[in-house]
GROMACS .gro file of C-alpha atoms in nm:
model
  354
    1MET     CA    1  -2.926  17.217  -8.757
    2LEU     CA    2  -3.092  16.967  -8.521
    3LYS     CA    3  -2.905  17.124  -8.229
    4ASN     CA    4  -3.028  17.474  -8.322
    5LEU     CA    5  -3.386  17.354  -8.354
    6PHE     CA    6  -3.361  17.183  -8.015
    7GLN     CA    7  -3.226  17.500  -7.850
    8LYS     CA    8  -3.488  17.718  -8.019
    9TYR     CA    9  -3.786  17.506  -7.921
   10PHE     CA   10  -3.653  17.370  -7.590
   11ASN     CA   11  -3.910  17.547  -7.371
   12GLN     CA   12  -4.195  17.441  -7.599
   13LEU     CA   13  -4.071  17.081  -7.586
   14ILE     CA   14  -4.058  17.084  -7.205
   15TRP     CA   15  -4.408  17.230  -7.179
   16GLY     CA   16  -4.532  16.977  -7.434
   17LEU     CA   17  -4.393  16.694  -7.219
   18LYS     CA   18  -4.554  16.847  -6.911
   19LEU     CA   19  -4.893  16.872  -7.080
   20PHE     CA   20  -4.857  16.517  -7.214
   21THR     CA   21  -4.776  16.390  -6.864
   22LEU     CA   22  -5.069  16.585  -6.717
   23ALA     CA   23  -5.305  16.442  -6.981
   24GLY     CA   24  -5.178  16.091  -6.910
   25LEU     CA   25  -5.226  16.139  -6.535
   26VAL     CA   26  -5.581  16.270  -6.585
   27SER     CA   27  -5.668  15.976  -6.812
   28VAL     CA   28  -5.531  15.731  -6.555
   29CYS     CA   29  -5.745  15.898  -6.288
   30PHE     CA   30  -6.057  15.830  -6.498
   31VAL     CA   31  -5.962  15.475  -6.596
   32ILE     CA   32  -5.867  15.359  -6.246
   33ASP     CA   33  -6.134  15.222  -6.014
   34TRP     CA   34  -6.047  15.414  -5.697
   35ASN     CA   35  -6.268  15.197  -5.478
   36GLU     CA   36  -6.064  14.900  -5.598
   37VAL     CA   37  -5.744  15.090  -5.517
   38PHE     CA   38  -5.851  15.131  -5.154
   39ARG     CA   39  -5.970  14.771  -5.137
   40GLN     CA   40  -5.634  14.651  -5.265
   41GLY     CA   41  -5.463  14.871  -5.007
   42ASN     CA   42  -5.658  14.705  -4.727
   43ARG     CA   43  -5.567  14.358  -4.856
   44ALA     CA   44  -5.195  14.429  -4.883
   45ASP     CA   45  -4.950  14.228  -4.675
   46SER     CA   46  -4.815  14.490  -4.436
   47SER     CA   47  -4.496  14.295  -4.367
   48TYR     CA   48  -4.369  14.356  -4.723
   49ILE     CA   49  -4.463  14.725  -4.702
   50ILE     CA   50  -4.284  14.761  -4.368
   51LEU     CA   51  -3.977  14.595  -4.518
   52ALA     CA   52  -3.991  14.834  -4.815
   53GLY     CA   53  -4.023  15.121  -4.569
   54LEU     CA   54  -3.715  15.008  -4.379
   55LEU     CA   55  -3.516  15.010  -4.702
   56VAL     CA   56  -3.557  15.388  -4.715
   57ILE     CA   57  -3.277  15.397  -4.454
   58PRO     CA   58  -3.007  15.252  -4.686
   59ASN     CA   59  -3.158  15.448  -4.976
   60VAL     CA   60  -3.111  15.780  -4.794
   61PHE     CA   61  -2.776  15.660  -4.658
   62PHE     CA   62  -2.639  15.600  -5.009
   63SER     CA   63  -2.753  15.949  -5.116
   64TRP     CA   64  -2.574  16.102  -4.818
   65LEU     CA   65  -2.265  15.881  -4.863
   66LYS     CA   66  -2.206  16.013  -5.215
   67TRP     CA   67  -2.263  16.375  -5.118
   68ASP     CA   68  -2.043  16.357  -4.809
   69TYR     CA   69  -1.769  16.190  -5.016
   70VAL     CA   70  -1.748  16.463  -5.281
   71VAL     CA   71  -1.790  16.759  -5.045
   72ARG     CA   72  -1.479  16.646  -4.855
   73PHE     CA   73  -1.274  16.726  -5.163
   74ILE     CA   74  -1.346  17.091  -5.078
   75ASP     CA   75  -1.314  17.063  -4.699
   76SER     CA   76  -1.212  16.736  -4.536
   77ARG     CA   77  -1.302  16.871  -4.188
   78ILE     CA   78  -1.670  16.933  -4.260
   79ARG     CA   79  -1.907  16.770  -4.013
   80LYS     CA   80  -2.107  16.473  -4.133
   81ARG     CA   81  -2.417  16.627  -3.978
   82VAL     CA   82  -2.384  16.929  -4.209
   83THR     CA   83  -2.362  16.717  -4.525
   84PHE     CA   84  -2.655  16.501  -4.408
   85TYR     CA   85  -2.878  16.806  -4.346
   86SER     CA   86  -2.770  16.949  -4.681
   87MET     CA   87  -2.868  16.627  -4.861
   88LEU     CA   88  -3.212  16.619  -4.693
   89SER     CA   89  -3.271  16.985  -4.780
   90GLY     CA   90  -3.195  16.910  -5.144
   91LEU     CA   91  -3.434  16.615  -5.142
   92ALA     CA   92  -3.711  16.832  -4.996
   93LEU     CA   93  -3.677  17.111  -5.253
   94ASP     CA   94  -3.642  16.858  -5.536
   95THR     CA   95  -3.977  16.707  -5.434
   96VAL     CA   96  -4.173  17.035  -5.420
   97THR     CA   97  -4.025  17.208  -5.726
   98LEU     CA   98  -4.090  17.149  -6.095
   99SER     CA   99  -3.721  17.139  -6.177
  100PRO     CA  100  -3.422  16.923  -6.080
  101LEU     CA  101  -3.251  17.251  -5.987
  102GLY     CA  102  -3.438  17.233  -5.656
  103ASP     CA  103  -3.206  16.954  -5.546
  104TYR     CA  104  -2.900  17.167  -5.618
  105ALA     CA  105  -3.046  17.476  -5.449
  106GLY     CA  106  -3.148  17.281  -5.139
  107ARG     CA  107  -2.801  17.140  -5.089
  108LEU     CA  108  -2.649  17.489  -5.098
  109LEU     CA  109  -2.880  17.633  -4.831
  110ASN     CA  110  -2.668  17.551  -4.528
  111MET     CA  111  -2.333  17.540  -4.710
  112SER     CA  112  -2.298  17.908  -4.802
  113ALA     CA  113  -1.935  17.912  -4.687
  114PHE     CA  114  -1.832  17.686  -4.977
  115PRO     CA  115  -1.792  17.788  -5.343
  116LYS     CA  116  -2.130  17.728  -5.505
  117ALA     CA  117  -1.997  17.636  -5.850
  118SER     CA  118  -1.772  17.368  -5.700
  119LEU     CA  119  -2.059  17.217  -5.502
  120VAL     CA  120  -2.287  17.214  -5.808
  121ALA     CA  121  -2.018  17.049  -6.021
  122LEU     CA  122  -1.946  16.783  -5.757
  123HIS     CA  123  -2.316  16.712  -5.707
  124PHE     CA  124  -2.362  16.673  -6.083
  125ILE     CA  125  -2.072  16.427  -6.096
  126GLU     CA  126  -2.197  16.213  -5.806
  127LYS     CA  127  -2.554  16.213  -5.936
  128ILE     CA  128  -2.525  16.171  -6.313
  129SER     CA  129  -2.409  15.808  -6.313
  130LEU     CA  130  -2.740  15.708  -6.149
  131LEU     CA  131  -2.921  15.824  -6.464
  132PHE     CA  132  -2.697  15.611  -6.687
  133ILE     CA  133  -2.737  15.306  -6.460
  134SER     CA  134  -3.113  15.351  -6.483
  135CYS     CA  135  -3.087  15.379  -6.863
  136ILE     CA  136  -2.890  15.054  -6.895
  137ALA     CA  137  -3.115  14.848  -6.665
  138GLY     CA  138  -3.437  15.006  -6.792
  139SER     CA  139  -3.344  14.965  -7.158
  140ILE     CA  140  -3.283  14.593  -7.107
  141ALA     CA  141  -3.629  14.574  -6.947
  142PHE     CA  142  -3.777  14.761  -7.247
  143ILE     CA  143  -3.621  14.514  -7.492
  144VAL     CA  144  -3.737  14.206  -7.296
  145ILE     CA  145  -4.089  14.346  -7.254
  146ALA     CA  146  -4.107  14.429  -7.626
  147PHE     CA  147  -4.000  14.074  -7.720
  148LYS     CA  148  -4.220  13.877  -7.480
  149TYR     CA  149  -4.514  14.088  -7.364
  150ILE     CA  150  -4.616  14.327  -7.647
  151PRO     CA  151  -4.803  14.162  -7.934
  152GLY     CA  152  -4.866  14.470  -8.150
  153ALA     CA  153  -4.602  14.526  -8.420
  154VAL     CA  154  -4.599  14.909  -8.406
  155GLU     CA  155  -4.592  14.927  -8.027
  156GLN     CA  156  -4.331  14.650  -8.011
  157GLU     CA  157  -4.100  14.829  -8.256
  158LEU     CA  158  -4.141  15.157  -8.068
  159ILE     CA  159  -4.056  15.008  -7.727
  160MET     CA  160  -3.770  14.810  -7.882
  161GLY     CA  161  -3.628  15.122  -8.051
  162ILE     CA  162  -3.647  15.322  -7.728
  163GLY     CA  163  -3.476  15.038  -7.542
  164ILE     CA  164  -3.188  15.012  -7.792
  165PHE     CA  165  -3.139  15.389  -7.794
  166PHE     CA  166  -3.118  15.417  -7.414
  167LEU     CA  167  -2.894  15.110  -7.389
  168ILE     CA  168  -2.636  15.281  -7.613
  169PHE     CA  169  -2.689  15.610  -7.429
  170GLY     CA  170  -2.645  15.444  -7.089
  171ILE     CA  171  -2.328  15.254  -7.178
  172ALA     CA  172  -2.173  15.567  -7.332
  173GLY     CA  173  -2.271  15.762  -7.020
  174ILE     CA  174  -2.109  15.514  -6.781
  175VAL     CA  175  -1.787  15.530  -6.983
  176PHE     CA  176  -1.813  15.910  -6.963
  177CYS     CA  177  -1.854  15.893  -6.583
  178ALA     CA  178  -1.564  15.653  -6.534
  179THR     CA  179  -1.322  15.893  -6.703
  180PRO     CA  180  -1.346  16.251  -6.565
  181LYS     CA  181  -1.150  16.416  -6.851
  182PRO     CA  182  -1.452  16.458  -7.086
  183PHE     CA  183  -1.640  16.637  -6.808
  184LEU     CA  184  -1.354  16.886  -6.770
  185LYS     CA  185  -1.385  16.971  -7.139
  186LEU     CA  186  -1.760  17.017  -7.102
  187ILE     CA  187  -1.750  17.271  -6.816
  188PRO     CA  188  -1.609  17.572  -7.012
  189LYS     CA  189  -1.905  17.552  -7.252
  190PHE     CA  190  -2.136  17.680  -6.976
  191LYS     CA  191  -2.019  18.039  -7.039
  192PHE     CA  192  -2.334  18.192  -6.889
  193LEU     CA  193  -2.211  18.088  -6.543
  194GLY     CA  194  -1.927  18.337  -6.553
  195LYS     CA  195  -1.552  18.293  -6.549
  196ILE     CA  196  -1.518  18.266  -6.168
  197HIS     CA  197  -1.782  17.993  -6.138
  198ILE     CA  198  -1.639  17.800  -6.434
  199GLU     CA  199  -1.295  17.805  -6.275
  200GLY     CA  200  -1.441  17.686  -5.942
  201ALA     CA  201  -1.631  17.402  -6.109
  202THR     CA  202  -1.324  17.296  -6.308
  203LEU     CA  203  -1.107  17.298  -5.997
  204ALA     CA  204  -1.360  17.081  -5.811
  205ALA     CA  205  -1.389  16.832  -6.098
  206LYS     CA  206  -1.010  16.799  -6.126
  207ARG     CA  207  -0.992  16.671  -5.769
  208LEU     CA  208  -1.174  16.350  -5.862
  209ASN     CA  209  -0.983  16.074  -6.036
  210SER     CA  210  -1.110  15.756  -6.205
  211GLY     CA  211  -1.102  15.568  -5.874
  212ASP     CA  212  -1.330  15.826  -5.712
  213ASN     CA  213  -1.575  15.809  -6.003
  214LEU     CA  214  -1.575  15.429  -5.989
  215TYR     CA  215  -1.659  15.449  -5.618
  216LEU     CA  216  -1.952  15.683  -5.693
  217ILE     CA  217  -2.078  15.447  -5.966
  218ILE     CA  218  -2.071  15.151  -5.723
  219VAL     CA  219  -2.265  15.348  -5.459
  220ASN     CA  220  -2.520  15.451  -5.724
  221VAL     CA  221  -2.561  15.086  -5.830
  222LEU     CA  222  -2.637  14.995  -5.467
  223LYS     CA  223  -2.883  15.286  -5.440
  224TYR     CA  224  -3.055  15.185  -5.764
  225PHE     CA  225  -3.084  14.821  -5.656
  226THR     CA  226  -3.233  14.931  -5.321
  227TYR     CA  227  -3.493  15.143  -5.499
  228ILE     CA  228  -3.615  14.876  -5.740
  229THR     CA  229  -3.617  14.621  -5.455
  230GLN     CA  230  -3.848  14.854  -5.262
  231PHE     CA  231  -4.076  14.871  -5.564
  232TYR     CA  232  -4.081  14.493  -5.600
  233LEU     CA  233  -4.157  14.439  -5.229
  234ILE     CA  234  -4.455  14.676  -5.250
  235ILE     CA  235  -4.586  14.493  -5.559
  236LEU     CA  236  -4.529  14.163  -5.376
  237ALA     CA  237  -4.751  14.284  -5.092
  238PHE     CA  238  -5.054  14.252  -5.323
  239GLY     CA  239  -4.990  13.901  -5.451
  240ASN     CA  240  -4.734  13.644  -5.555
  241VAL     CA  241  -4.542  13.817  -5.836
  242PRO     CA  242  -4.233  13.643  -5.987
  243ILE     CA  243  -3.913  13.829  -5.911
  244ALA     CA  244  -3.820  13.861  -6.281
  245ILE     CA  245  -4.152  14.030  -6.365
  246GLY     CA  246  -4.130  14.255  -6.058
  247TYR     CA  247  -3.783  14.377  -6.144
  248LEU     CA  248  -3.864  14.417  -6.515
  249GLY     CA  249  -4.159  14.642  -6.436
  250ALA     CA  250  -3.966  14.837  -6.171
  251THR     CA  251  -3.661  14.903  -6.392
  252ALA     CA  252  -3.873  15.001  -6.692
  253THR     CA  253  -4.078  15.239  -6.476
  254LEU     CA  254  -3.767  15.393  -6.325
  255LEU     CA  255  -3.620  15.458  -6.671
  256VAL     CA  256  -3.925  15.663  -6.773
  257ARG     CA  257  -3.919  15.849  -6.441
  258SER     CA  258  -3.546  15.924  -6.471
  259VAL     CA  259  -3.568  16.055  -6.826
  260LEU     CA  260  -3.877  16.272  -6.761
  261SER     CA  261  -3.767  16.381  -6.412
  262GLY     CA  262  -3.857  16.737  -6.318
  263LEU     CA  263  -4.179  16.765  -6.519
  264THR     CA  264  -4.405  16.731  -6.213
  265PHE     CA  265  -4.382  16.774  -5.835
  266GLY     CA  266  -4.159  16.492  -5.711
  267ASP     CA  267  -4.216  16.319  -6.048
  268LEU     CA  268  -4.569  16.247  -5.931
  269GLY     CA  269  -4.771  16.112  -6.222
  270ILE     CA  270  -4.476  16.003  -6.436
  271ARG     CA  271  -4.399  15.713  -6.204
  272GLU     CA  272  -4.767  15.618  -6.175
  273ILE     CA  273  -4.849  15.629  -6.547
  274SER     CA  274  -4.544  15.425  -6.647
  275SER     CA  275  -4.607  15.178  -6.363
  276VAL     CA  276  -4.963  15.118  -6.481
  277TYR     CA  277  -4.846  15.077  -6.842
  278PHE     CA  278  -4.572  14.822  -6.777
  279PHE     CA  279  -4.722  14.616  -6.496
  280THR     CA  280  -5.052  14.569  -6.679
  281LYS     CA  281  -4.848  14.401  -6.956
  282PHE     CA  282  -4.772  14.126  -6.701
  283GLY     CA  283  -5.136  14.080  -6.604
  284ILE     CA  284  -5.110  14.286  -6.283
  285SER     CA  285  -5.413  14.509  -6.231
  286ALA     CA  286  -5.383  14.882  -6.295
  287GLU     CA  287  -5.511  14.952  -5.941
  288VAL     CA  288  -5.227  14.752  -5.783
  289ALA     CA  289  -4.968  14.918  -6.008
  290LEU     CA  290  -5.098  15.266  -5.928
  291PHE     CA  291  -5.125  15.207  -5.553
  292SER     CA  292  -4.773  15.060  -5.544
  293ALA     CA  293  -4.625  15.359  -5.726
  294LEU     CA  294  -4.804  15.604  -5.496
  295LEU     CA  295  -4.688  15.413  -5.190
  296LEU     CA  296  -4.333  15.415  -5.320
  297PHE     CA  297  -4.355  15.793  -5.359
  298ILE     CA  298  -4.478  15.833  -5.001
  299ILE     CA  299  -4.209  15.605  -4.858
  300ASN     CA  300  -3.912  15.720  -5.064
  301ARG     CA  301  -3.977  16.086  -5.138
  302LEU     CA  302  -4.253  16.234  -4.925
  303THR     CA  303  -4.139  16.112  -4.582
  304PRO     CA  304  -3.769  16.211  -4.617
  305SER     CA  305  -3.879  16.540  -4.779
  306VAL     CA  306  -4.096  16.633  -4.481
  307ILE     CA  307  -3.793  16.579  -4.258
  308GLY     CA  308  -3.587  16.789  -4.499
  309ILE     CA  309  -3.840  17.075  -4.495
  310LEU     CA  310  -3.836  17.074  -4.114
  311ILE     CA  311  -3.456  17.103  -4.131
  312ILE     CA  312  -3.485  17.399  -4.372
  313LEU     CA  313  -3.727  17.571  -4.133
  314ALA     CA  314  -3.504  17.496  -3.836
  315MET     CA  315  -3.211  17.656  -4.021
  316GLU     CA  316  -3.398  17.988  -4.016
  317ILE     CA  317  -3.407  17.981  -3.634
  318LYS     CA  318  -3.097  18.116  -3.466
  319PRO     CA  319  -3.034  17.875  -3.179
  320SER     CA  320  -2.751  18.090  -3.040
  321SER     CA  321  -2.983  18.382  -2.962
  322PHE     CA  322  -3.235  18.148  -2.797
  323ALA     CA  323  -2.956  17.990  -2.595
  324LYS     CA  324  -2.834  18.331  -2.477
  325GLN     CA  325  -3.184  18.438  -2.384
  326PHE     CA  326  -3.242  18.112  -2.197
  327ARG     CA  327  -2.917  18.151  -2.003
  328TYR     CA  328  -3.005  18.511  -1.919
  329MET     CA  329  -3.350  18.408  -1.787
  330LYS     CA  330  -3.192  18.126  -1.589
  331ILE     CA  331  -2.943  18.364  -1.426
  332GLN     CA  332  -3.224  18.605  -1.338
  333ARG     CA  333  -3.426  18.326  -1.172
  334ILE     CA  334  -3.121  18.213  -0.970
  335ARG     CA  335  -3.057  18.568  -0.853
  336LYS     CA  336  -3.422  18.615  -0.758
  337ARG     CA  337  -3.427  18.292  -0.555
  338HIS     CA  338  -3.101  18.389  -0.389
  339SER     CA  339  -3.231  18.736  -0.289
  340ILE     CA  340  -3.551  18.584  -0.143
  341LYS     CA  341  -3.343  18.338   0.056
  342LEU     CA  342  -3.129  18.619   0.196
  343LYS     CA  343  -3.439  18.813   0.306
  344THR     CA  344  -3.595  18.518   0.487
  345ASN     CA  345  -3.270  18.380   0.629
  346PRO     CA  346  -3.024  18.668   0.672
  347VAL     CA  347  -2.662  18.564   0.703
  348PRO     CA  348  -2.531  18.642   1.054
  349VAL     CA  349  -2.252  18.894   1.064
  350SER     CA  350  -1.950  18.767   1.254
  351LYS     CA  351  -1.780  18.993   1.507
  352SER     CA  352  -1.450  19.120   1.405
  353VAL     CA  353  -1.147  19.011   1.611
  354GLU     CA  354  -0.998  19.303   1.794
   0.00000   0.00000   0.00000
């Protein structure tokens, strides 16, 4: 019964969450002192921000490493450049669309030669464990924050309940990711995809064993740790914040962002609202929390997405035709120079030997 109700009112639930997020973002905009935000930005220690910016390199690298790893189960000879461009394209479309499907669509743009259902299935497998890792770490942060930093009984019980729920959900999810057999049973239920696509997705999923899934989980743990370290470094740029508090706020914020992902462009607003909520519990000003979350969005999502969009645009240009035209023009110029040279300096005709 609960499942039927969820399916029936799924769209209404999603729009309700979107409106709730929009209302929260608008309220934050009115509560925040924007002059203070800019003042805090000017006072920030740029060395920490630069360090956080440099960590975008391993962050993007881990995203590409996972994608390149799974795509090679379809074609081991694929160029690393192709998988890297595909990953950036997915990141760009994921940032500018209101649905996580943008990430999947972007990765398929320059990989049309491969079976789409197989690529989607492999991307789902390499990506899903990151959600469960975020649930486990974030739920622990929820429980600690509820115990130590929330005095109100109702609010404390709510945060505690959410933390316990996502802790169970995250642990169950990691077990699910470590053993690929449950995923194989899940694929045939997506009947709307069609028989051919279901067969392609099943074939792709069968190629990964438990060792492959464990490798993907480890890479996702490294990616997750890089992300929350970036967040902590940005917070640290505005003052001396203990590492435990910084990581608690970052992991709790990331849990909310992961669960509500896709409700706004690039999750903009979700990250900021949750950041303000959690970091103010530690005595950090709302302006610092908001500015840090916005800066994290610019560093981690906006900058790589701009590069990804440029790659998408470049894919529409046919370099082969430009190359042919350039070679043709070059040959014409050489011929023209050669004819002028012959007119000015005619080649003497040698006498024939009789």
